[in-house]
mmCIF file of C-alpha atoms in Angstrom:
data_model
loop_
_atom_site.group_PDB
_atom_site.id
_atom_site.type_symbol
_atom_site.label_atom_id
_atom_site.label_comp_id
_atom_site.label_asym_id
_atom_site.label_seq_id
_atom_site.Cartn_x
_atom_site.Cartn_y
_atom_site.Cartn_z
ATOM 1 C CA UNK V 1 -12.819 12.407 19.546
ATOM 2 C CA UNK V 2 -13.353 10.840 15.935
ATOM 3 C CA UNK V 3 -11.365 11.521 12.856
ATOM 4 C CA UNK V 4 -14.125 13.447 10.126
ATOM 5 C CA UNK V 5 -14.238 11.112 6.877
ATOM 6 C CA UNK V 6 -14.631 14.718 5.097
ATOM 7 C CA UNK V 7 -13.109 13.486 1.930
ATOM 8 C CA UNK V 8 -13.236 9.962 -0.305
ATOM 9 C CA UNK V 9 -9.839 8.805 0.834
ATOM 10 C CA UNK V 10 -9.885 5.134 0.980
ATOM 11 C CA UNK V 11 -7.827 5.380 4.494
ATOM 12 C CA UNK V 12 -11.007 6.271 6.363
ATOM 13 C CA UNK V 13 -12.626 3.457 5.830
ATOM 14 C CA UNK V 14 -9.836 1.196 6.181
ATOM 15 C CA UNK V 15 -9.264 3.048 9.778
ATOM 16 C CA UNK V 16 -13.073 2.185 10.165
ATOM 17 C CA UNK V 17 -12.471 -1.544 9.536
ATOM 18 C CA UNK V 18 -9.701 -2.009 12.326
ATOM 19 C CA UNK V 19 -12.276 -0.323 15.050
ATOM 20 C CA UNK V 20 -11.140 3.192 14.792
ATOM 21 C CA UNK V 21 -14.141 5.868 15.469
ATOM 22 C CA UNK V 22 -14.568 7.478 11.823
ATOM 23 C CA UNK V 23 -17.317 9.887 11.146
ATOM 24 C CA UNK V 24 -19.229 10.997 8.714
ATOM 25 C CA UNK V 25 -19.239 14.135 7.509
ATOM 26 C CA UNK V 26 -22.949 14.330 7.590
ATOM 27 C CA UNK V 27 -22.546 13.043 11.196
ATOM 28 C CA UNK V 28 -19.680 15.352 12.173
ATOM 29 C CA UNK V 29 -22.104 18.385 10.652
ATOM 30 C CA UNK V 30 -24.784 17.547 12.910
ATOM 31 C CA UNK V 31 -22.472 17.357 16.461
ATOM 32 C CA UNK V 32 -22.049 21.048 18.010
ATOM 33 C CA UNK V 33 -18.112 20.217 18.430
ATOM 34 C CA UNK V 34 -15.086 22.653 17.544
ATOM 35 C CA UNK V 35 -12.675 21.374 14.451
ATOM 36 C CA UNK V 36 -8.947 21.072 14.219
ATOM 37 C CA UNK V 37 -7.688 20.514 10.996
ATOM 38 C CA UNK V 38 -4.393 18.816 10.525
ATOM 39 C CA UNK V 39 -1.911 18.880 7.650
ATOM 40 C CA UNK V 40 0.015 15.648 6.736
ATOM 41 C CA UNK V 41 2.427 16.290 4.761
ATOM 42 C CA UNK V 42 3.090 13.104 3.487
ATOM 43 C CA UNK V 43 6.975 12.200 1.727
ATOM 44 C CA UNK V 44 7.250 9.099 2.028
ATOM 45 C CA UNK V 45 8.151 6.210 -1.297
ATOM 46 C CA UNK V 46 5.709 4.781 -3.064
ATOM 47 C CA UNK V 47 6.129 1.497 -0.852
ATOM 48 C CA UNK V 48 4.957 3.235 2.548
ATOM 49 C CA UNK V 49 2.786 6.054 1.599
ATOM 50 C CA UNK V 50 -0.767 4.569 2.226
ATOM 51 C CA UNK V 51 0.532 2.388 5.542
ATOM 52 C CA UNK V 52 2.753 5.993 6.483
ATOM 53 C CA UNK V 53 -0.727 8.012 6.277
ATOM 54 C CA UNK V 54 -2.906 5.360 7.860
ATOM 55 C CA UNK V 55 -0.334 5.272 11.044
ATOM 56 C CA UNK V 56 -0.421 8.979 11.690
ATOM 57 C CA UNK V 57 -4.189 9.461 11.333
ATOM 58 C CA UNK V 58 -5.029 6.619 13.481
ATOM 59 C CA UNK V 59 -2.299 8.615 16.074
ATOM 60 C CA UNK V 60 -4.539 11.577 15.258
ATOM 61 C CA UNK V 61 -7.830 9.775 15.773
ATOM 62 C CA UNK V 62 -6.952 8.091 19.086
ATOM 63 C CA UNK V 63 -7.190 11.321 20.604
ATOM 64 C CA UNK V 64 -9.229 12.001 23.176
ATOM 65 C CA UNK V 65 -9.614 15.712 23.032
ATOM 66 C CA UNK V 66 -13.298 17.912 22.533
ATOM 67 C CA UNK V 67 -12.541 17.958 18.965
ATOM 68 C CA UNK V 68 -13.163 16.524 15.647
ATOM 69 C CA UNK V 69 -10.149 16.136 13.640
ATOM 70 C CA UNK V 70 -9.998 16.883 9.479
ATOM 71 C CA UNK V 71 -7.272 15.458 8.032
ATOM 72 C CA UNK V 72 -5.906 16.848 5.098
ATOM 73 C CA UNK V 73 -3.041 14.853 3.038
ATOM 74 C CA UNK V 74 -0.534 16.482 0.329
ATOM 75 C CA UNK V 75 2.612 16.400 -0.727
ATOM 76 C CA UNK V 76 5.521 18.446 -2.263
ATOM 77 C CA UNK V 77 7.406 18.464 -5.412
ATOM 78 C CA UNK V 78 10.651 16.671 -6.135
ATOM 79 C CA UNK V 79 9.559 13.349 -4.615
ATOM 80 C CA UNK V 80 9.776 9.833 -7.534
ATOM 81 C CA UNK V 81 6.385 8.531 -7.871
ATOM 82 C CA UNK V 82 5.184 6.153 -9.640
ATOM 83 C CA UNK V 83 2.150 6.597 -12.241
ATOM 84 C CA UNK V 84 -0.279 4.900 -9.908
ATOM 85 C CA UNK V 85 0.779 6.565 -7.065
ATOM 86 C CA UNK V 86 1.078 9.813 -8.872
ATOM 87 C CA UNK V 87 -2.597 9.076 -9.671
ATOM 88 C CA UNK V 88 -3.582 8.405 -6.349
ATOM 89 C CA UNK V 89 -2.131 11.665 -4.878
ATOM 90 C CA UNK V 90 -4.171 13.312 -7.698
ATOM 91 C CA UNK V 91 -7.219 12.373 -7.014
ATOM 92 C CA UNK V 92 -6.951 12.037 -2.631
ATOM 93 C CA UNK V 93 -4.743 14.788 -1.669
ATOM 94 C CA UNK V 94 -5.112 18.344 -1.206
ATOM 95 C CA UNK V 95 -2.366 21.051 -2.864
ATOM 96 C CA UNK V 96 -0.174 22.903 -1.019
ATOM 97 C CA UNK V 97 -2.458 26.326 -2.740
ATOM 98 C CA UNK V 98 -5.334 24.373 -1.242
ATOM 99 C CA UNK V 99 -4.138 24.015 2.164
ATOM 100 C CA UNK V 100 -3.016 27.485 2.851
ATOM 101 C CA UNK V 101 -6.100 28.608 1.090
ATOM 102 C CA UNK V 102 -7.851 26.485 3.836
ATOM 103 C CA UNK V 103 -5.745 27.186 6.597
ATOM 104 C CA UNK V 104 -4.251 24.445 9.506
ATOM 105 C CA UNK V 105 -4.183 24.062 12.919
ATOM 106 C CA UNK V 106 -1.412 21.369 12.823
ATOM 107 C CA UNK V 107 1.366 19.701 10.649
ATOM 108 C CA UNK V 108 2.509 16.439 10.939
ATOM 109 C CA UNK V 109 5.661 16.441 8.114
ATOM 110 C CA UNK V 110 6.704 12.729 7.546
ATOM 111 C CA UNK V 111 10.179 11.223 6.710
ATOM 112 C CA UNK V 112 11.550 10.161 3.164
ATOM 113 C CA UNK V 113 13.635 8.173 1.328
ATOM 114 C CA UNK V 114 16.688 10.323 0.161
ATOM 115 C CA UNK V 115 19.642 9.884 -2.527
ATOM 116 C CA UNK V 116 22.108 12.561 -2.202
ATOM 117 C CA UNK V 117 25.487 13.197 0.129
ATOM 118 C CA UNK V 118 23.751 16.207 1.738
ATOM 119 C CA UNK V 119 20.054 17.043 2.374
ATOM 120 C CA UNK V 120 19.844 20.326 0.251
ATOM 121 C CA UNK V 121 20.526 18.753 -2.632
ATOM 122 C CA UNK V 122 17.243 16.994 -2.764
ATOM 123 C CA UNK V 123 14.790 18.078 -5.305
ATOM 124 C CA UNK V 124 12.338 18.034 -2.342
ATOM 125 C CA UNK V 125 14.682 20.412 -0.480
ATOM 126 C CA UNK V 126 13.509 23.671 -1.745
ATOM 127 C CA UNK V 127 9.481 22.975 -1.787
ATOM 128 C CA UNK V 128 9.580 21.583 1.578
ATOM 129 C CA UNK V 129 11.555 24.796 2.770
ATOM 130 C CA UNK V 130 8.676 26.831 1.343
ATOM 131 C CA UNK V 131 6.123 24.956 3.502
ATOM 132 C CA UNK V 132 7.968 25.049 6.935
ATOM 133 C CA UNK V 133 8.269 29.058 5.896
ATOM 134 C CA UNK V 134 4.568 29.089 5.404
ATOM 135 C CA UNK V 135 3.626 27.407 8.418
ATOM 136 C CA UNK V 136 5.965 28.932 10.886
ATOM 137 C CA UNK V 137 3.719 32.175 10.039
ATOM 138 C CA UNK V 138 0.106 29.967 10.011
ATOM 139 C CA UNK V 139 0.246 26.894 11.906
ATOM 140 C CA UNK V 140 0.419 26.408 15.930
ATOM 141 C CA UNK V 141 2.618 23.690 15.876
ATOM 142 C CA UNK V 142 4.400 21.345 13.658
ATOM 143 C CA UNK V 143 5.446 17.856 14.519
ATOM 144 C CA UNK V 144 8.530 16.278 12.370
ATOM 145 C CA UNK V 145 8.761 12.404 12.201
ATOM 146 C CA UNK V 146 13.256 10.991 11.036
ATOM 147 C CA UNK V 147 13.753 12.355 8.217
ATOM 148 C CA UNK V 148 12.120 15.603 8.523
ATOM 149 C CA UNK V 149 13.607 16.520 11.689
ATOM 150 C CA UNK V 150 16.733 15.940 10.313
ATOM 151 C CA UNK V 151 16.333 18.584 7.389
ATOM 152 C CA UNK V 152 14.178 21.271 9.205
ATOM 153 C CA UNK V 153 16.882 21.289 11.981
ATOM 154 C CA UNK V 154 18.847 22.052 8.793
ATOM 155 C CA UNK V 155 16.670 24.520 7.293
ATOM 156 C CA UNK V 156 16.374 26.182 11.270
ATOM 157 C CA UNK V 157 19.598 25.816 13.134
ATOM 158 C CA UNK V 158 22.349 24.835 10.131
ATOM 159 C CA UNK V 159 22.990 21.807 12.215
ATOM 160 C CA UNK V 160 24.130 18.725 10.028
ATOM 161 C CA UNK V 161 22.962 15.328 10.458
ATOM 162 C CA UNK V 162 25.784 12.392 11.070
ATOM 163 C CA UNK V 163 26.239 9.277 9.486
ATOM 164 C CA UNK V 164 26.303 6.419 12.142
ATOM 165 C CA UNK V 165 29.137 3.791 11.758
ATOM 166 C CA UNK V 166 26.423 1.185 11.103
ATOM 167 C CA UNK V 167 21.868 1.609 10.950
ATOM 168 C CA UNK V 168 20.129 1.983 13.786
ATOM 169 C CA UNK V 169 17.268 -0.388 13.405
ATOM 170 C CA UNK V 170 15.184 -1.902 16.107
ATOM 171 C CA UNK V 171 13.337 -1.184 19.060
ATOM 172 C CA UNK V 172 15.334 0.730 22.198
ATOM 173 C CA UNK V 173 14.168 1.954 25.548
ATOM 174 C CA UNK V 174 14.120 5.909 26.307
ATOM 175 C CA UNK V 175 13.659 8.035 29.122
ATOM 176 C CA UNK V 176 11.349 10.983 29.614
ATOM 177 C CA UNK V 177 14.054 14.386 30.565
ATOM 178 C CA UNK V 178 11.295 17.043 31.186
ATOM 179 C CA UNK V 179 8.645 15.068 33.632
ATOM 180 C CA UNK V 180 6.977 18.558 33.978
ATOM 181 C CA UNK V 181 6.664 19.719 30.137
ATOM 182 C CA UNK V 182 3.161 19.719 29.374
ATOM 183 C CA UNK V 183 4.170 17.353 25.951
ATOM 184 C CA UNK V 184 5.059 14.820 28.629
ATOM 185 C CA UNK V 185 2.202 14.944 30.399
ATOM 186 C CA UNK V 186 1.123 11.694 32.341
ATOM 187 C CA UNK V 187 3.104 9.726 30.010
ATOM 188 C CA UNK V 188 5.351 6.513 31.447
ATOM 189 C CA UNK V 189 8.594 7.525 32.125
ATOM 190 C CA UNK V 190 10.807 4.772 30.260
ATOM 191 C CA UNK V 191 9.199 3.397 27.301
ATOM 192 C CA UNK V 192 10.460 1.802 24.060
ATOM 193 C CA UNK V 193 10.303 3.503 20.730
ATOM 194 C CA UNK V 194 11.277 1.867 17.026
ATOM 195 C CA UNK V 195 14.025 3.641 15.225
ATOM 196 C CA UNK V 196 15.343 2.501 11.340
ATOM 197 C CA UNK V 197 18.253 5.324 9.877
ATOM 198 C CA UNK V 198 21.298 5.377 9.013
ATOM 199 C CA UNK V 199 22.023 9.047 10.424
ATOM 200 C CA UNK V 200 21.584 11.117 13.748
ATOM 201 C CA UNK V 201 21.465 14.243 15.359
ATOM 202 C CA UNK V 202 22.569 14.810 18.520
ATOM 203 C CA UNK V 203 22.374 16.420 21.871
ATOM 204 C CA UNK V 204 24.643 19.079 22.058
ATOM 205 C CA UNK V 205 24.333 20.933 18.674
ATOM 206 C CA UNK V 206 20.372 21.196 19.253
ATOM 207 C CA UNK V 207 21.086 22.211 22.913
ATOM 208 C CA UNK V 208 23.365 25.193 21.930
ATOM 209 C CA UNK V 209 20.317 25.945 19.277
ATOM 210 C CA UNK V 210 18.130 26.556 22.066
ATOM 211 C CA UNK V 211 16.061 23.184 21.912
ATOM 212 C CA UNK V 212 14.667 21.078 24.858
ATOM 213 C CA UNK V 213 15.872 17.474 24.830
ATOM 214 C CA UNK V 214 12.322 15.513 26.135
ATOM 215 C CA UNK V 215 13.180 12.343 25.340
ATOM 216 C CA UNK V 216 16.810 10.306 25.086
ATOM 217 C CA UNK V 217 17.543 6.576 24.919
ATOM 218 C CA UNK V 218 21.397 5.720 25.959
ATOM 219 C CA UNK V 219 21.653 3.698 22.734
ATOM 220 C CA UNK V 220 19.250 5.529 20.223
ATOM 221 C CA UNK V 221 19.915 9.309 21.358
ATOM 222 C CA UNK V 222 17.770 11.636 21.287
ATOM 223 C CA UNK V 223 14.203 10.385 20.036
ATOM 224 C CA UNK V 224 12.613 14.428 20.754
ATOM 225 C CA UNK V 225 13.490 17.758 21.136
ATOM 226 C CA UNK V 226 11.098 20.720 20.826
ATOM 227 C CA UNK V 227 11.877 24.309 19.438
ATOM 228 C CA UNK V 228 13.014 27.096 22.250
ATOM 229 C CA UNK V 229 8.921 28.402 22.718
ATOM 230 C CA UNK V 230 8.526 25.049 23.671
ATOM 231 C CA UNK V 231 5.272 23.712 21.222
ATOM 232 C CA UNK V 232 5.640 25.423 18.068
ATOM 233 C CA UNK V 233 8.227 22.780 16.534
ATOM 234 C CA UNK V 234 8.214 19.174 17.757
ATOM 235 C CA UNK V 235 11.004 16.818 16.488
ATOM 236 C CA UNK V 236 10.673 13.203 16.259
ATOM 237 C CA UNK V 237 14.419 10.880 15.166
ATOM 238 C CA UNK V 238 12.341 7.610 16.169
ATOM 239 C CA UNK V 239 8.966 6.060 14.284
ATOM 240 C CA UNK V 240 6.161 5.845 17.431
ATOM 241 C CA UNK V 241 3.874 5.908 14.523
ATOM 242 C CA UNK V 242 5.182 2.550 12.876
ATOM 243 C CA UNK V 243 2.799 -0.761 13.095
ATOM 244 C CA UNK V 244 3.862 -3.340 14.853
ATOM 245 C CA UNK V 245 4.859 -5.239 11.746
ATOM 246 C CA UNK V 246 6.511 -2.512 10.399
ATOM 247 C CA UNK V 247 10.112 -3.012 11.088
ATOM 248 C CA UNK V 248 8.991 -7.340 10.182
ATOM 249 C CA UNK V 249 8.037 -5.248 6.542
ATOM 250 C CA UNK V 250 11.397 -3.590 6.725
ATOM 251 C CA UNK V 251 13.202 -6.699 7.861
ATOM 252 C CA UNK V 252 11.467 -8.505 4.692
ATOM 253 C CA UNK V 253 12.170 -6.013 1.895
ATOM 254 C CA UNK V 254 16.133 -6.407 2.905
ATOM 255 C CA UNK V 255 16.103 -9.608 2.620
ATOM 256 C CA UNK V 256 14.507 -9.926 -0.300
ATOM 257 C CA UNK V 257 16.839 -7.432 -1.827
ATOM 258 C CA UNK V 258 19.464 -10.164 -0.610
ATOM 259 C CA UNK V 259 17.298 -12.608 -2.961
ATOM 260 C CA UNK V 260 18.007 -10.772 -5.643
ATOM 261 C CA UNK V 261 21.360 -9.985 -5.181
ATOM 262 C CA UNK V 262 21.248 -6.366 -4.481
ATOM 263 C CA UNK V 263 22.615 -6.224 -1.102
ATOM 264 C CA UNK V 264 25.801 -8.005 -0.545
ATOM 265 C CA UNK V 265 25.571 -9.294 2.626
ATOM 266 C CA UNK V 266 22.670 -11.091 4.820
ATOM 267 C CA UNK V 267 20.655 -8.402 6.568
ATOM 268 C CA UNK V 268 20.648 -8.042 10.324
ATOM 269 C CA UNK V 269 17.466 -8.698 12.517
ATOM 270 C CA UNK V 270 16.189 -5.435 13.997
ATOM 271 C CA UNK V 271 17.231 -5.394 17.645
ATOM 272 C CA UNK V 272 15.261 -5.991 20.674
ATOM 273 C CA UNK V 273 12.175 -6.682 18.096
ATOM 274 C CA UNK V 274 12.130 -10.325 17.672
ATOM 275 C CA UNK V 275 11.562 -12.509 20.989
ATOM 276 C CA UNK V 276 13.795 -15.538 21.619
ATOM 277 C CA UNK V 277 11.015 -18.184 19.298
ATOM 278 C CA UNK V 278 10.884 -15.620 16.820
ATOM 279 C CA UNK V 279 14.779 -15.369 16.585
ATOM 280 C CA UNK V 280 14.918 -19.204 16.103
ATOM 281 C CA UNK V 281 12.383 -18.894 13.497
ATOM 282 C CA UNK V 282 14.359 -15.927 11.369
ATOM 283 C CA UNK V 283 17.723 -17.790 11.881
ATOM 284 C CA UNK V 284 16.273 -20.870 10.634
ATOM 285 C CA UNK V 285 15.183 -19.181 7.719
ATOM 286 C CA UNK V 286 18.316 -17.405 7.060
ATOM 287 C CA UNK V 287 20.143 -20.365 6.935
ATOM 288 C CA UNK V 288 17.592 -22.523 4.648
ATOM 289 C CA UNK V 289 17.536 -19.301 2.144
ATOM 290 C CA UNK V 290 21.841 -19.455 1.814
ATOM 291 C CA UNK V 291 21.517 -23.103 1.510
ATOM 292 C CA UNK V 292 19.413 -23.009 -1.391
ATOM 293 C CA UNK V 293 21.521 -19.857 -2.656
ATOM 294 C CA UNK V 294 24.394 -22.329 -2.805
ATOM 295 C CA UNK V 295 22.897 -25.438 -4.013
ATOM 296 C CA UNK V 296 20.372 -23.622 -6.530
ATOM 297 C CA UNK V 297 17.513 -24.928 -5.371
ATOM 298 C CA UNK V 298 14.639 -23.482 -4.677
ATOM 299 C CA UNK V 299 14.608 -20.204 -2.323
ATOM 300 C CA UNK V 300 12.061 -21.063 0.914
ATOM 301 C CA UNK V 301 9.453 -18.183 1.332
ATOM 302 C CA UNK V 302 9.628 -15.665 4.048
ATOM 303 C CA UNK V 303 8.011 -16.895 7.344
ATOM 304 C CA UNK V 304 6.311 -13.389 7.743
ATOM 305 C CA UNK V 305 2.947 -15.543 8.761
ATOM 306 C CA UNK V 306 4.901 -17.279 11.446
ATOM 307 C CA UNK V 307 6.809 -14.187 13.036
ATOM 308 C CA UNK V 308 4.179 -11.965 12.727
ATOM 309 C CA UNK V 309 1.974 -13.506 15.920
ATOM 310 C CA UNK V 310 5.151 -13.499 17.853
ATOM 311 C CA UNK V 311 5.904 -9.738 17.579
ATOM 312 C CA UNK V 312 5.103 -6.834 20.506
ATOM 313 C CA UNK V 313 4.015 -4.054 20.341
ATOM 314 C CA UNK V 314 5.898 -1.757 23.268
ATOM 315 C CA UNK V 315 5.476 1.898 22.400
ATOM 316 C CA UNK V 316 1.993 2.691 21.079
ATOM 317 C CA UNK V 317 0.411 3.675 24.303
ATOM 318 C CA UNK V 318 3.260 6.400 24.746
ATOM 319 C CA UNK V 319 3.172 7.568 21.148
ATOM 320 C CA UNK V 320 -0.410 8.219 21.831
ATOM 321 C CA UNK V 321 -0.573 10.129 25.008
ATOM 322 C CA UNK V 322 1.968 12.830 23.324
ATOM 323 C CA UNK V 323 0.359 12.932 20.380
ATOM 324 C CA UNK V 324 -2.647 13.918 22.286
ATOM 325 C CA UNK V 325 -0.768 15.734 24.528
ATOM 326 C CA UNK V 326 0.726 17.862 21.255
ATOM 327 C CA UNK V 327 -3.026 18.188 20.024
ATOM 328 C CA UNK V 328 -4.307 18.879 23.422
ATOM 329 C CA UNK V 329 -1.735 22.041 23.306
ATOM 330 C CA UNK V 330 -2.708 22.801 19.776
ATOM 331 C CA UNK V 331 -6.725 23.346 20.821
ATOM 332 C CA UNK V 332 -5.372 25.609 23.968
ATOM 333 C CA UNK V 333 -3.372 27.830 22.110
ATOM 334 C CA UNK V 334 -4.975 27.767 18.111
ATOM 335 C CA UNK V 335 -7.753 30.905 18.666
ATOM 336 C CA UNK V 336 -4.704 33.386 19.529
ATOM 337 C CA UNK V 337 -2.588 31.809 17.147
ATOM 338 C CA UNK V 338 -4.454 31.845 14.219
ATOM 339 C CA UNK V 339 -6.304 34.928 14.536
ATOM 340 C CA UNK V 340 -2.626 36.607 15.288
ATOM 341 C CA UNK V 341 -1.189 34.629 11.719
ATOM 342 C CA UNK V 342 -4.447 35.736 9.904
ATOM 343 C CA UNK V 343 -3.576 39.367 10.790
ATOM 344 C CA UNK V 344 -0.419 39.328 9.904
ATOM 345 C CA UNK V 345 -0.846 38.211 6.678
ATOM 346 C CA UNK V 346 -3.857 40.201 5.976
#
């Protein structure tokens, strides 16, 4: 069922545009249907935090489940914003007072951009701690996306991420471990997922924490784990919500930081993204851009217009079934849950 434009934020309508089912709230008022309302906790820069909230809800919305979805976006202290964007949060997103005021059903918790040699010494570090508190008492079920997973395994087990000897950036194929776990359900068994960090976690520290490894790639690791009851806490290290121009975006920014001389070295294309004409194409371009770096001549655009029609997309089908499989568990379980948190904390 349809996302519930229940609120002016302009990512509604742009869902609406690319032939996502949107309704109205007047609409949505008028269908007998039960609600789940989903937090998105939203971290991400400046750069990606309109595409980063468009991705997820349009994960959200291509649910099939007897439901109508209200999404509600905030944020948390500690994060650099710019003006604009500071503006923009202002005016479209909710406060953390408002959402527990409101209550949730669901939390999505995105990645972010961090600066510091360990993850608790973030500025971000202690409001986000507050909010995984508060909704390990409220919410059914909380799904982490990179960056989160890596500091809420933190927060949970003590278990330290791991810098990788170089970024893991591309597309890789995984594996499904659990064919029986209900997050799994009638999902394909190998699939490809898009990864882009620097850092991992890995098997055997979450395993002796009592997680469930439900998804491993032999060259990415493990892409997601789940908490020891199974649904409460699901942990994404990959990005199944990215576009499929999104790692192109990524591959752009670095080399424009190249341009301008803040990277030292040429990047690297993401792996198993571009096909063989679209390879041609980049190293082309790569070597027209350090000829002109020499000579001091003009610097050629970016072909993003030429590799874009080239690119596949290879895990959006998967990234949708368990994201309707994780909602589809939310609905069965949220009346208990709820009305058990609501008692608590009465």
């Amino acid at each position: 069922m349809p996302l519930v434009e229940h609120t002016s934020l302009p990512a509604f309508e742009k869902l609406r545009q690319r032939g996502e089912k949107v309704l109205t709230l007047k609409q949505a008022l008028q269908q007998d249907i039960r609600e789940l309302h989903v937090g998105l906790l939203n971290m991400m820069p400046d750069a990606a935090l309109i595409a980063t909230e468009i991705q997820f809800m349009r994960l959200v919305g291509s649910c099939n489940q007897i439901v109508q979805f209200y999404v509600h976006p905030f944020t948390v202290d500690g994060l650099e914003r710019s003006e604009e964007s500071q503006d923009y949060i202002t005016h479209y997103y909710n406060s953390f007072d408002e959402i527990k005021t409101m209550g949730l059903d669901a939390l999505i918790v995105t990645g972010a951009n961090v600066s510091n040699p360990s993850l608790d010494q973030e500025p971000f570090w202690e409001p986000l701690k507050e909010v995984v508190t508060w909704a390990q008492e409220h919410v059914t079920s909380v799904l982490c996306s990179c960056l989160a997973t890596h500091a809420l395994v933190k927060q949970l087990y003590h278990i330290e991420r791991e810098p990788m000897p170089a970024k893991l950036w591309g597309v890789y194929p995984h594996r499904i471990m659990h064919q029986e776990h209900p997050l799994l359900r009638d999902i394909n068994t190998r699939f490809d997922v898009p990864h882009s960090r620097f850092n991992a976690i890995y098997r055997e520290p979450l395993e002796r924490s009592g997680l469930t490894i439900l998804i491993e790639s032999e060259v990415a690791g493990v892409h997601m784990a789940v908490s020891p009851d199974q649904y409460s806490m699901v942990y994404f290290q990959g990005h199944p919500e990215y576009d499929t121009n999104s790692l192109l975006k990524e591959y752009k920014r670095e080399v424009s930081r190249f341009k301008r001389g803040e990277r030292d070295d040429y990047p690297p294309m993401p792996e198993h993204y571009f096909c063989d004409d679209a390879i041609v194409i980049a190293e082309h371009y790569r070597q027209d851009l350090l000829d002109a770096l020499k000579q001091g001549s003009e610097l050629p655009g970016f072909p993003e217009s030429h590799l874009e029609p080239l690119l596949d997309n290879t895990w959006r089908d998967t990234a949708k079934s368990i994201v309707n499989n994780w909602l589809g568990l939310v609905y069965e379980k949220t009346n208990f849950e709820r009305q058990r948190s609501h008692n608590r904390s009465a």
